[in-house]
Coordinates of C-alpha atoms and ligand atoms in Angstrom, one line a residue:
M1 CA 30.4 3.0 22.4
K2 CA 31.6 4.6 19.1
L3 CA 29.3 5.2 16.1
Y4 CA 30.9 5.8 12.7
S5 CA 28.2 7.9 11.2
G6 CA 27.4 9.5 7.8
P7 CA 25.9 13.0 8.0
L8 CA 23.1 12.1 5.5
S9 CA 23.2 8.4 5.8
L10 CA 19.7 7.1 6.3
F11 CA 21.0 3.8 7.5
T12 CA 23.0 5.6 10.1
A13 CA 19.9 7.7 10.9
K14 CA 18.2 4.4 11.9
V15 CA 20.9 3.8 14.5
R16 CA 21.1 7.4 15.7
I17 CA 17.3 7.4 16.3
A18 CA 17.4 4.0 18.1
L19 CA 20.3 5.3 20.3
A20 CA 18.3 8.5 21.1
E21 CA 15.1 6.5 21.9
K22 CA 17.1 4.3 24.3
G23 CA 18.8 7.4 25.8
L24 CA 22.3 6.0 25.2
A25 CA 25.4 8.2 25.2
Y26 CA 28.0 7.4 22.5
E27 CA 30.9 8.9 20.7
R28 CA 30.0 9.9 17.2
I29 CA 32.7 9.8 14.5
E30 CA 31.5 11.6 11.4
V31 CA 32.8 10.3 8.1
D32 CA 33.4 12.8 5.2
W33 CA 30.7 13.2 2.6
N34 CA 30.2 15.6 -0.2
P35 CA 27.7 15.7 -3.1
R36 CA 30.4 14.9 -5.8
D37 CA 32.5 12.1 -4.2
R38 CA 29.9 11.1 -1.7
Y39 CA 31.6 8.8 0.8
L40 CA 34.8 8.2 -1.2
P41 CA 37.5 7.7 -0.2
H42 CA 36.1 5.6 2.7
H43 CA 37.1 6.7 6.2
P44 CA 40.2 4.5 6.9
E45 CA 38.8 3.2 10.2
V46 CA 35.5 2.3 8.6
A47 CA 37.4 0.6 5.7
A48 CA 39.3 -1.4 8.3
L49 CA 36.2 -2.4 10.3
N50 CA 33.6 -3.1 7.5
P51 CA 34.6 -5.0 4.4
R52 CA 32.1 -2.9 2.5
G53 CA 33.6 0.4 3.8
Q54 CA 30.1 1.6 4.7
V55 CA 28.5 3.4 7.6
P56 CA 27.0 2.8 10.1
V57 CA 29.5 0.8 12.2
I58 CA 29.6 0.6 16.0
V59 CA 32.5 -0.4 18.2
D60 CA 31.0 -1.5 21.5
G61 CA 33.9 -2.5 23.8
D62 CA 35.5 -5.5 21.9
V63 CA 32.5 -5.9 19.6
V64 CA 32.3 -4.4 16.2
V65 CA 29.0 -4.5 14.3
Y66 CA 28.3 -3.1 10.9
D67 CA 24.9 -3.0 9.1
S68 CA 22.1 -1.0 10.6
T69 CA 19.8 -4.0 11.1
L70 CA 22.5 -5.9 12.9
I71 CA 23.4 -2.9 15.0
L72 CA 19.7 -2.4 16.1
S73 CA 19.6 -6.0 17.0
H74 CA 22.8 -5.7 19.0
L75 CA 21.5 -2.7 20.9
E76 CA 18.3 -4.5 21.7
E77 CA 20.2 -7.5 23.1
T78 CA 22.7 -5.4 25.1
R79 CA 20.6 -2.4 26.1
P80 CA 17.0 -3.8 26.5
G81 CA 15.9 -0.8 28.6
T82 CA 13.4 1.2 26.5
P83 CA 12.8 -1.8 24.2
L84 CA 12.3 -1.3 20.5
L85 CA 11.0 -4.8 19.9
P86 CA 7.7 -6.3 21.2
D87 CA 7.9 -9.1 23.7
D88 CA 6.0 -11.7 21.8
P89 CA 7.5 -13.7 18.9
A90 CA 4.7 -12.6 16.5
G91 CA 5.2 -9.0 17.3
R92 CA 9.0 -9.3 17.0
A93 CA 8.6 -11.0 13.6
R94 CA 6.3 -8.2 12.4
A95 CA 8.7 -5.5 13.6
R96 CA 11.7 -7.2 12.0
Q97 CA 9.8 -7.9 8.8
F98 CA 8.9 -4.2 8.4
E99 CA 12.5 -3.1 9.1
A100 CA 13.8 -5.6 6.5
W101 CA 11.0 -4.5 4.0
A102 CA 12.0 -0.9 4.5
D103 CA 15.7 -1.6 3.8
E104 CA 15.2 -3.9 0.9
I105 CA 12.0 -2.9 -0.9
L106 CA 11.2 0.7 0.2
F107 CA 14.7 2.1 0.2
P108 CA 15.5 1.3 -3.5
A109 CA 12.6 3.5 -4.6
V110 CA 13.6 6.3 -2.2
W111 CA 17.2 6.1 -3.4
D112 CA 16.0 6.7 -7.0
V113 CA 14.2 9.8 -5.7
I114 CA 17.3 11.0 -3.9
E115 CA 19.5 10.5 -6.9
E116 CA 17.1 12.3 -9.2
A117 CA 15.8 15.1 -6.9
F118 CA 18.7 15.7 -4.5
Y119 CA 22.0 15.1 -6.1
P120 CA 23.3 17.6 -8.7
A121 CA 22.3 16.5 -12.3
P122 CA 24.9 14.4 -14.1
P123 CA 26.4 15.7 -17.4
E124 CA 24.0 13.5 -19.4
G125 CA 21.0 15.1 -17.6
R126 CA 18.3 13.8 -15.3
D127 CA 16.4 10.6 -15.9
A128 CA 12.7 11.7 -15.7
G129 CA 11.6 8.1 -16.3
R130 CA 13.5 6.9 -13.2
L131 CA 11.8 9.5 -11.0
E132 CA 8.4 8.7 -12.4
A133 CA 8.9 5.0 -11.8
A134 CA 10.0 5.7 -8.2
R135 CA 7.0 7.9 -7.6
A136 CA 4.7 5.1 -8.8
A137 CA 6.5 2.6 -6.6
L138 CA 6.2 4.9 -3.6
A139 CA 2.5 5.4 -4.3
H140 CA 2.0 1.6 -4.2
H141 CA 4.0 1.4 -1.0
H142 CA 2.1 4.2 0.6
A143 CA -1.2 2.4 -0.1
M144 CA 0.0 -0.8 1.5
L145 CA 1.3 1.1 4.6
E146 CA -2.0 2.9 4.9
K147 CA -3.8 -0.4 5.2
E148 CA -1.3 -1.7 7.8
L149 CA -1.7 1.4 10.0
A150 CA -5.5 1.4 10.0
G151 CA -6.4 0.9 13.7
R152 CA -2.8 1.0 14.9
T153 CA -0.9 3.8 16.5
W154 CA 2.5 2.2 15.4
F155 CA 3.3 -0.7 13.1
C156 CA 3.3 -3.0 16.1
G157 CA 0.2 -1.6 17.8
E158 CA 0.7 0.5 20.9
M159 CA 4.5 0.0 20.9
F160 CA 6.9 2.2 18.9
S161 CA 9.5 -0.2 17.4
I162 CA 12.3 -0.7 14.9
A163 CA 9.5 -1.0 12.3
D164 CA 8.5 2.6 12.8
I165 CA 12.2 3.7 12.8
G166 CA 13.0 1.8 9.6
V167 CA 10.0 2.9 7.6
M168 CA 10.0 6.5 8.8
V169 CA 13.6 7.2 8.0
F170 CA 13.0 6.4 4.3
L171 CA 9.4 7.7 3.9
G172 CA 10.5 10.9 5.7
A173 CA 13.4 11.3 3.3
A174 CA 11.1 10.8 0.3
A175 CA 8.6 13.3 1.6
T176 CA 11.4 15.8 2.1
M177 CA 12.4 15.3 -1.6
G178 CA 8.9 16.1 -2.8
V179 CA 7.3 12.6 -2.7
P180 CA 5.0 12.6 0.4
P181 CA 2.0 10.3 0.8
S182 CA -1.3 11.5 -0.6
Q183 CA -3.4 13.3 2.1
E184 CA -6.0 10.6 1.3
H185 CA -3.8 8.2 3.3
V186 CA -5.1 9.5 6.6
H187 CA -3.6 6.8 8.8
L188 CA -0.2 7.0 7.2
V189 CA -0.1 10.8 7.3
A190 CA -1.2 10.8 11.0
W191 CA 1.5 8.2 11.7
M192 CA 4.2 10.3 10.1
Q193 CA 3.0 13.3 12.2
R194 CA 3.3 11.1 15.3
C195 CA 6.8 10.0 14.3
R196 CA 7.9 13.6 13.7
A197 CA 6.6 14.6 17.1
R198 CA 9.1 12.2 18.8
P199 CA 12.3 14.2 19.7
S200 CA 14.5 11.4 18.3
I201 CA 13.0 11.7 14.9
R202 CA 12.3 15.4 14.9
D203 CA 15.9 16.2 15.8
E204 CA 17.3 13.7 13.3
F205 CA 15.4 15.2 10.4
A206 CA 16.2 18.8 11.5
E207 CA 19.9 17.9 11.6
M208 CA 19.9 16.2 8.2
A209 CA 18.0 19.2 6.6
A210 CA 20.5 21.7 8.0
F211 CA 23.4 19.6 6.8
S212 CA 22.1 19.1 3.3
Q213 CA 21.2 22.8 2.9
A214 CA 24.8 23.8 3.9
A215 CA 26.4 21.1 1.8
L216 CA 24.4 22.0 -1.4
A217 CA 24.9 25.7 -0.8
G218 CA 28.7 25.2 -0.4
Ligands
GSH301 N1 22.8 -2.5 4.5 C1 23.7 -1.5 5.1 C2 23.7 -0.3 4.1 C3 24.7 0.8 4.5 C4 24.9 1.8 3.5 O1 24.5 1.7 2.3 N2 25.7 2.9 3.8 C5 26.0 3.9 2.9 C6 25.6 5.3 3.5 S1 23.8 5.3 3.7 C7 27.5 4.0 2.7 O2 28.3 4.0 3.6 N3 27.9 4.2 1.4 C8 29.3 4.3 1.0 C9 29.6 3.3 0.0 O3 28.9 2.3 -0.3 O4 30.7 3.5 -0.6 C10 23.1 -1.0 6.5 O5 21.9 -1.3 6.7 O6 23.8 -0.4 7.3

């Protein structure tokens, strides 16, 4: 299997973590990224495989899949060993719902933090209002997640799943950029610690931190 991967792509990070959790070997093709042009121009093979030109993309034999959610679903169907989805329909629905929520509701607030706190300031200066609004949105999301994690080890109970991967990738990035959950959210803080103790997640965040330090220094 080939994975077209972005060094700081959080959507690719979801896939890299799932592959590590499942213990799957793969060929990783890193697309170029830099703080100014970001992913442009798109890697020519990615542009040919994904009409959006975005990573992640996998090539699994004859099968091409783009979009992190669809890739995780494909991995689950084709490599069910070390499952990342519960067995029961209700559990599966919950896991998928959290993954979709993370991509569609959580990520936009995290992206605002990344744009304002990580990328070099644009010539017109930073947008402090955008960062404040993102902080407020994240505080609201943290409070909701705190309730969901009360009495649960992972979002789906005792089973680590795609829900944990999806939420942690974005919450971990926001925390790295200076917007962690309040220590009052004891369940959420403890869950983040449990996530970071997993080699798949620990290694992923260590690698992204090393890459971003080098990219911003150079
Ligand atoms: N919904 C997609 C989003 C993928 C995405 O936004 N990829 C970004 C990197 S994190 C990208 O390739 N951006 C380049 C571009 O849009 O030009 C997924 O879940 O995979």
